[in-house]
PDB file of C-alpha atoms in Angstrom:
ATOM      1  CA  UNK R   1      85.826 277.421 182.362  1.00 66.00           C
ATOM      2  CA  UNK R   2      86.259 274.514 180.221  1.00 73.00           C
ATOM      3  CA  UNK R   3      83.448 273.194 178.119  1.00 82.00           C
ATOM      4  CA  UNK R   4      83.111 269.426 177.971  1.00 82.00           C
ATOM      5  CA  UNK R   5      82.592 268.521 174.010  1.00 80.00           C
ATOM      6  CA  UNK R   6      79.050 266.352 173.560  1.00 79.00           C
ATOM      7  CA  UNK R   7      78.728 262.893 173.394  1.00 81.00           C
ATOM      8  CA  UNK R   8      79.306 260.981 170.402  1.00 86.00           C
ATOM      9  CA  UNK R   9      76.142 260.232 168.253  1.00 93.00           C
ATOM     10  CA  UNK R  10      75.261 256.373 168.878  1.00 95.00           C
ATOM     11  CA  UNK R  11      76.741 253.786 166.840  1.00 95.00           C
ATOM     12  CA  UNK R  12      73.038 253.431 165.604  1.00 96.00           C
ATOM     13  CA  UNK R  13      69.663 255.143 166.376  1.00 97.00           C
ATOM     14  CA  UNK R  14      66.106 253.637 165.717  1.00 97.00           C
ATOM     15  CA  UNK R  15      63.084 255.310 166.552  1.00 97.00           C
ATOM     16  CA  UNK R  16      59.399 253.659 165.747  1.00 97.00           C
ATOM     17  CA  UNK R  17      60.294 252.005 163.227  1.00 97.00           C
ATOM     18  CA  UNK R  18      57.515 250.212 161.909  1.00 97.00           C
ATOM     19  CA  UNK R  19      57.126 248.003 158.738  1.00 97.00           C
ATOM     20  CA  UNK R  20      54.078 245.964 157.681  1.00 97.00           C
ATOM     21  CA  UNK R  21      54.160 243.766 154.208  1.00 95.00           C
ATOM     22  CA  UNK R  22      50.354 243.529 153.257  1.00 95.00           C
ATOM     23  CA  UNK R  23      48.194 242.755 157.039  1.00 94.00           C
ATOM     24  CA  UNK R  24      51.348 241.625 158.823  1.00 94.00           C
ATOM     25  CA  UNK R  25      53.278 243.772 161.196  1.00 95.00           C
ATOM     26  CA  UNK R  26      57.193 242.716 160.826  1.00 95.00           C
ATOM     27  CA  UNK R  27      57.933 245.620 163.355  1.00 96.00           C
ATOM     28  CA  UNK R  28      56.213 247.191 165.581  1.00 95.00           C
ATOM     29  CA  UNK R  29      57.889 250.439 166.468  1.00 95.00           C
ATOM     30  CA  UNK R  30      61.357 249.683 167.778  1.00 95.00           C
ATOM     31  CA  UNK R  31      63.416 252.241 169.695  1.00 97.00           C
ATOM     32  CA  UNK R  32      66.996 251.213 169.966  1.00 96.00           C
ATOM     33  CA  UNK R  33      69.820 252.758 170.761  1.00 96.00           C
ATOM     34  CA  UNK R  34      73.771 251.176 170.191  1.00 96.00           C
ATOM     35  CA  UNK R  35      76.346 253.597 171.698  1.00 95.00           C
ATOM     36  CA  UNK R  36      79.364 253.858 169.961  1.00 92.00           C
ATOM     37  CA  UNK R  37      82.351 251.427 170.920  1.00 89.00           C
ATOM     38  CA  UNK R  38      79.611 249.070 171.827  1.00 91.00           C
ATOM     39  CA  UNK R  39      78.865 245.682 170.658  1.00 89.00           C
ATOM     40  CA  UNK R  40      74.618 244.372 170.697  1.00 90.00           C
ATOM     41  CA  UNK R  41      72.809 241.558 168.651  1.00 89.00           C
ATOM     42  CA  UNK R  42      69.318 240.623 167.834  1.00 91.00           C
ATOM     43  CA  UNK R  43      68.156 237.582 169.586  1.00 94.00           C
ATOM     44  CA  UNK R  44      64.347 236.278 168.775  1.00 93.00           C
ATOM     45  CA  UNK R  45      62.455 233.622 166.869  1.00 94.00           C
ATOM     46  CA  UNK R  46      62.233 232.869 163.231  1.00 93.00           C
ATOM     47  CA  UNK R  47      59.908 235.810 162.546  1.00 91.00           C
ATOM     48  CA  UNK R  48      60.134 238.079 165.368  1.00 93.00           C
ATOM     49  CA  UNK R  49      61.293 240.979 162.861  1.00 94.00           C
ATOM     50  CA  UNK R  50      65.037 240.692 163.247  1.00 93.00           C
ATOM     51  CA  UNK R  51      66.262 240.593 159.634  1.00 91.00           C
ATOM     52  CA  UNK R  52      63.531 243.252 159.115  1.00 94.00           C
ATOM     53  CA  UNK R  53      64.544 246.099 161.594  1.00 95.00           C
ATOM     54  CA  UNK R  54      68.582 244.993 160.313  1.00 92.00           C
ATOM     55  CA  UNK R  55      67.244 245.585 156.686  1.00 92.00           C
ATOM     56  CA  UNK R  56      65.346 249.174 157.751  1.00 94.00           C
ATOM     57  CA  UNK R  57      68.436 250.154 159.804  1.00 94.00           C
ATOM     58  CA  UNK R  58      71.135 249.567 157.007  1.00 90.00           C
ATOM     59  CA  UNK R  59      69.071 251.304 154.165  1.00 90.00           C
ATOM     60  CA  UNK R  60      68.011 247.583 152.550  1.00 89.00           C
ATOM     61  CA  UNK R  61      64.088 248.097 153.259  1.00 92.00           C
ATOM     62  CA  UNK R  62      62.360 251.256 153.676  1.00 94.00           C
ATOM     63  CA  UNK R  63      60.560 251.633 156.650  1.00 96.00           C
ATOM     64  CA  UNK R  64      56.874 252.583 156.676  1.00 97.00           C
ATOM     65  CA  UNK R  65      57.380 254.513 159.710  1.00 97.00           C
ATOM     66  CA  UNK R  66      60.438 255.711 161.596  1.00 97.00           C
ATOM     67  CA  UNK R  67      63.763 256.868 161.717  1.00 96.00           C
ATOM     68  CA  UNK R  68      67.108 255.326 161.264  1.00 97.00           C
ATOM     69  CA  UNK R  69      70.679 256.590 162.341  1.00 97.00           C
ATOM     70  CA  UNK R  70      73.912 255.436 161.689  1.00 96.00           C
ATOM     71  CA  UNK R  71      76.274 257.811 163.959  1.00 95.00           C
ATOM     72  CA  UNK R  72      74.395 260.449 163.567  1.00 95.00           C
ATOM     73  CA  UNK R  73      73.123 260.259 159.676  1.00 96.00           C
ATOM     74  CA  UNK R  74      69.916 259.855 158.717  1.00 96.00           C
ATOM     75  CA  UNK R  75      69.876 256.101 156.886  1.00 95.00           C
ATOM     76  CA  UNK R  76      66.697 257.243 154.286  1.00 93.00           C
ATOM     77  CA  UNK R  77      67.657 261.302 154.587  1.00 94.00           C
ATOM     78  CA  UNK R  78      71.283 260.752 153.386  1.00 94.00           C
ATOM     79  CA  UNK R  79      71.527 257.080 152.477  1.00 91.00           C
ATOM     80  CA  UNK R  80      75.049 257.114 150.713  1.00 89.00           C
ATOM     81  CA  UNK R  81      76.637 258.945 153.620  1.00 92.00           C
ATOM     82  CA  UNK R  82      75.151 256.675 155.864  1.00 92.00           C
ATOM     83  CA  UNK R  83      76.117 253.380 153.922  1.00 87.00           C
ATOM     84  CA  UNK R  84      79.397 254.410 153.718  1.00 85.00           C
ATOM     85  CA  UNK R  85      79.762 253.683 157.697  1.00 87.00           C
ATOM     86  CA  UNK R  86      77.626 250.750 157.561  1.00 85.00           C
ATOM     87  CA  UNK R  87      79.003 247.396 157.036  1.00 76.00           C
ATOM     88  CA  UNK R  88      77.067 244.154 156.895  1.00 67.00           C
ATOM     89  CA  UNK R  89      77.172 240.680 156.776  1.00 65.00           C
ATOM     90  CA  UNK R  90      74.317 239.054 156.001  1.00 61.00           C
ATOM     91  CA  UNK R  91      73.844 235.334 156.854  1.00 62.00           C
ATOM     92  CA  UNK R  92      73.815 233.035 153.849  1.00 62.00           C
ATOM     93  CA  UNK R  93      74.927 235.386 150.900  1.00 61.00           C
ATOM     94  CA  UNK R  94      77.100 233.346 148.883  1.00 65.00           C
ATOM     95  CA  UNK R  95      79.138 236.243 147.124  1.00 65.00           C
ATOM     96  CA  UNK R  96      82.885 235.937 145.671  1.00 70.00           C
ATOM     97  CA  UNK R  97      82.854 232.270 147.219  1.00 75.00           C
ATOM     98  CA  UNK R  98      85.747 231.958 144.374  1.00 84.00           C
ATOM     99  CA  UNK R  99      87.878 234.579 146.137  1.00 87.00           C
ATOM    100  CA  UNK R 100      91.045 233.992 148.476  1.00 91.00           C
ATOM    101  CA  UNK R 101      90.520 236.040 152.045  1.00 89.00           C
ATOM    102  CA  UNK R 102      93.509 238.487 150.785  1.00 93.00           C
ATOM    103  CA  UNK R 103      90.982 239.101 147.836  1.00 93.00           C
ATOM    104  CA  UNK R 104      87.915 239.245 149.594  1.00 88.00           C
ATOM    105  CA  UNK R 105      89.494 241.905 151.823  1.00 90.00           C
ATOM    106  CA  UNK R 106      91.207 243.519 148.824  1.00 93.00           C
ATOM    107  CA  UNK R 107      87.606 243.909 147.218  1.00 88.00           C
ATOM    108  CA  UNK R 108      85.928 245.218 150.474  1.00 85.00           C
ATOM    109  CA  UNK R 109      88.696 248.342 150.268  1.00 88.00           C
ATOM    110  CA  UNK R 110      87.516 249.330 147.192  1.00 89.00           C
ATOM    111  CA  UNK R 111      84.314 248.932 147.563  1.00 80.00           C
ATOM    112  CA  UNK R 112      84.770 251.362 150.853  1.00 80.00           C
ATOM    113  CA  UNK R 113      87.119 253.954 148.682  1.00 84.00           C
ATOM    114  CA  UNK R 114      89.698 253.079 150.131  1.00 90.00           C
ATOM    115  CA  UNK R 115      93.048 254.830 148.050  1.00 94.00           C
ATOM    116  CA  UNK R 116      94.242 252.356 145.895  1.00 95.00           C
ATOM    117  CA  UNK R 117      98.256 252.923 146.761  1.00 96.00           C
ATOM    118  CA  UNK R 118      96.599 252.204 150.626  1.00 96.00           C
ATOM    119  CA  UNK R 119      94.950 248.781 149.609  1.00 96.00           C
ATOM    120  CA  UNK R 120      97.607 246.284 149.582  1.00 96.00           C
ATOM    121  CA  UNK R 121      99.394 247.889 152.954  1.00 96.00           C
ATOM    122  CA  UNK R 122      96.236 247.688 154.870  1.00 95.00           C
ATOM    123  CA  UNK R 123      95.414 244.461 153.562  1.00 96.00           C
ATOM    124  CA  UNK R 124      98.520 243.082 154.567  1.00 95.00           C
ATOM    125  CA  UNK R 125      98.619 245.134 158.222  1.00 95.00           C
ATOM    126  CA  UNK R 126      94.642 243.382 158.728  1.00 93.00           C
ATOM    127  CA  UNK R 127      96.217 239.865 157.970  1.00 94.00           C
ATOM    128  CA  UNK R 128      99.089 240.263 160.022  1.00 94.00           C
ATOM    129  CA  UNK R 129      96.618 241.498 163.150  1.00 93.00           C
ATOM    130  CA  UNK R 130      94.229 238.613 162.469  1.00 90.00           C
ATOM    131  CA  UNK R 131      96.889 236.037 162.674  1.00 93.00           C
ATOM    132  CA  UNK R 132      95.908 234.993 159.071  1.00 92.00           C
ATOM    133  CA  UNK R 133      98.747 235.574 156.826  1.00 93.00           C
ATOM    134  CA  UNK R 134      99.402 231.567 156.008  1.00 93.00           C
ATOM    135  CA  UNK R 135      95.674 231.697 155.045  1.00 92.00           C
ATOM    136  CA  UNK R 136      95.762 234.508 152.900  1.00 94.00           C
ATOM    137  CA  UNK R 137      95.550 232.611 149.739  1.00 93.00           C
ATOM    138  CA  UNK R 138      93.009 229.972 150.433  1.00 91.00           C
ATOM    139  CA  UNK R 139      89.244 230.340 149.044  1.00 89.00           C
ATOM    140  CA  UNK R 140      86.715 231.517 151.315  1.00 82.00           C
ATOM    141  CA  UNK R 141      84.137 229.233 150.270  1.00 77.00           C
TER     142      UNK R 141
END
């Protein structure tokens, strides 16, 4: 008899997560669940609790209540294993606006371990797929 293997973990697991800053109740126990090879986003209005539940997911804000996942890790149980799979964009940041994109890619490597004799190959393999090898050089900002 042969045994089908389990699942994959999902991409990311919340359960009740819950934060409150002073009287006000950011979030209110979300449940979520984002299988893996899947794509979701957070749709609301200003203050719905978006940013909030992004921050408790990604290890940013602690959650007063609740558990994160991120493929299977515990976010606030094992928070460098867990940021190590995580990464995130946040709206508005305006970090290494002096960089070129070849740089800014270069830097996200190493910040992600990558082997340094692997950088500039996968660099160059990610502009090549992203059709942006005459743009390589100009600033992001």
């Amino acid at each position: 008899m042969t045994e089908t293997p389990p699942p994959p973990a999902p991409a990311l697991a919340l359960a009740g997560l819950v934060k409150r800053f002073d009287d006000k109740v950011a979030v209110a126990g979300i449940d979520l669940v984002v299988p893996s090879g899947s794509f979701y986003g957070l749709v609301g209005p200003n203050g719905a609790g978006k940013t909030t539940t992004l921050s408790m997911a990604t290890g940013l804000l602690r959650p007063d209540a609740g558990t994160a996942w991120v493929h299977g890790v515990d976010v606030w149980a094992d928070p460098v294993a867990a940021k190590m799979m995580i990464g995130n964009l946040a709206d508005g940041v305006r970090l290494f606006d002096r960089l070129t994109g070849e740089q800014l890619i270069t830097y996200t490597a190493m910040m992600f371990s990558v082997p340094r004799e692997q950088i500039a190959p996968r660099v160059a393999d990610l502009l090549d797929l992203m059709d942006l090898r005459d743009a390589a050089g100009v600033i992001v900002a």
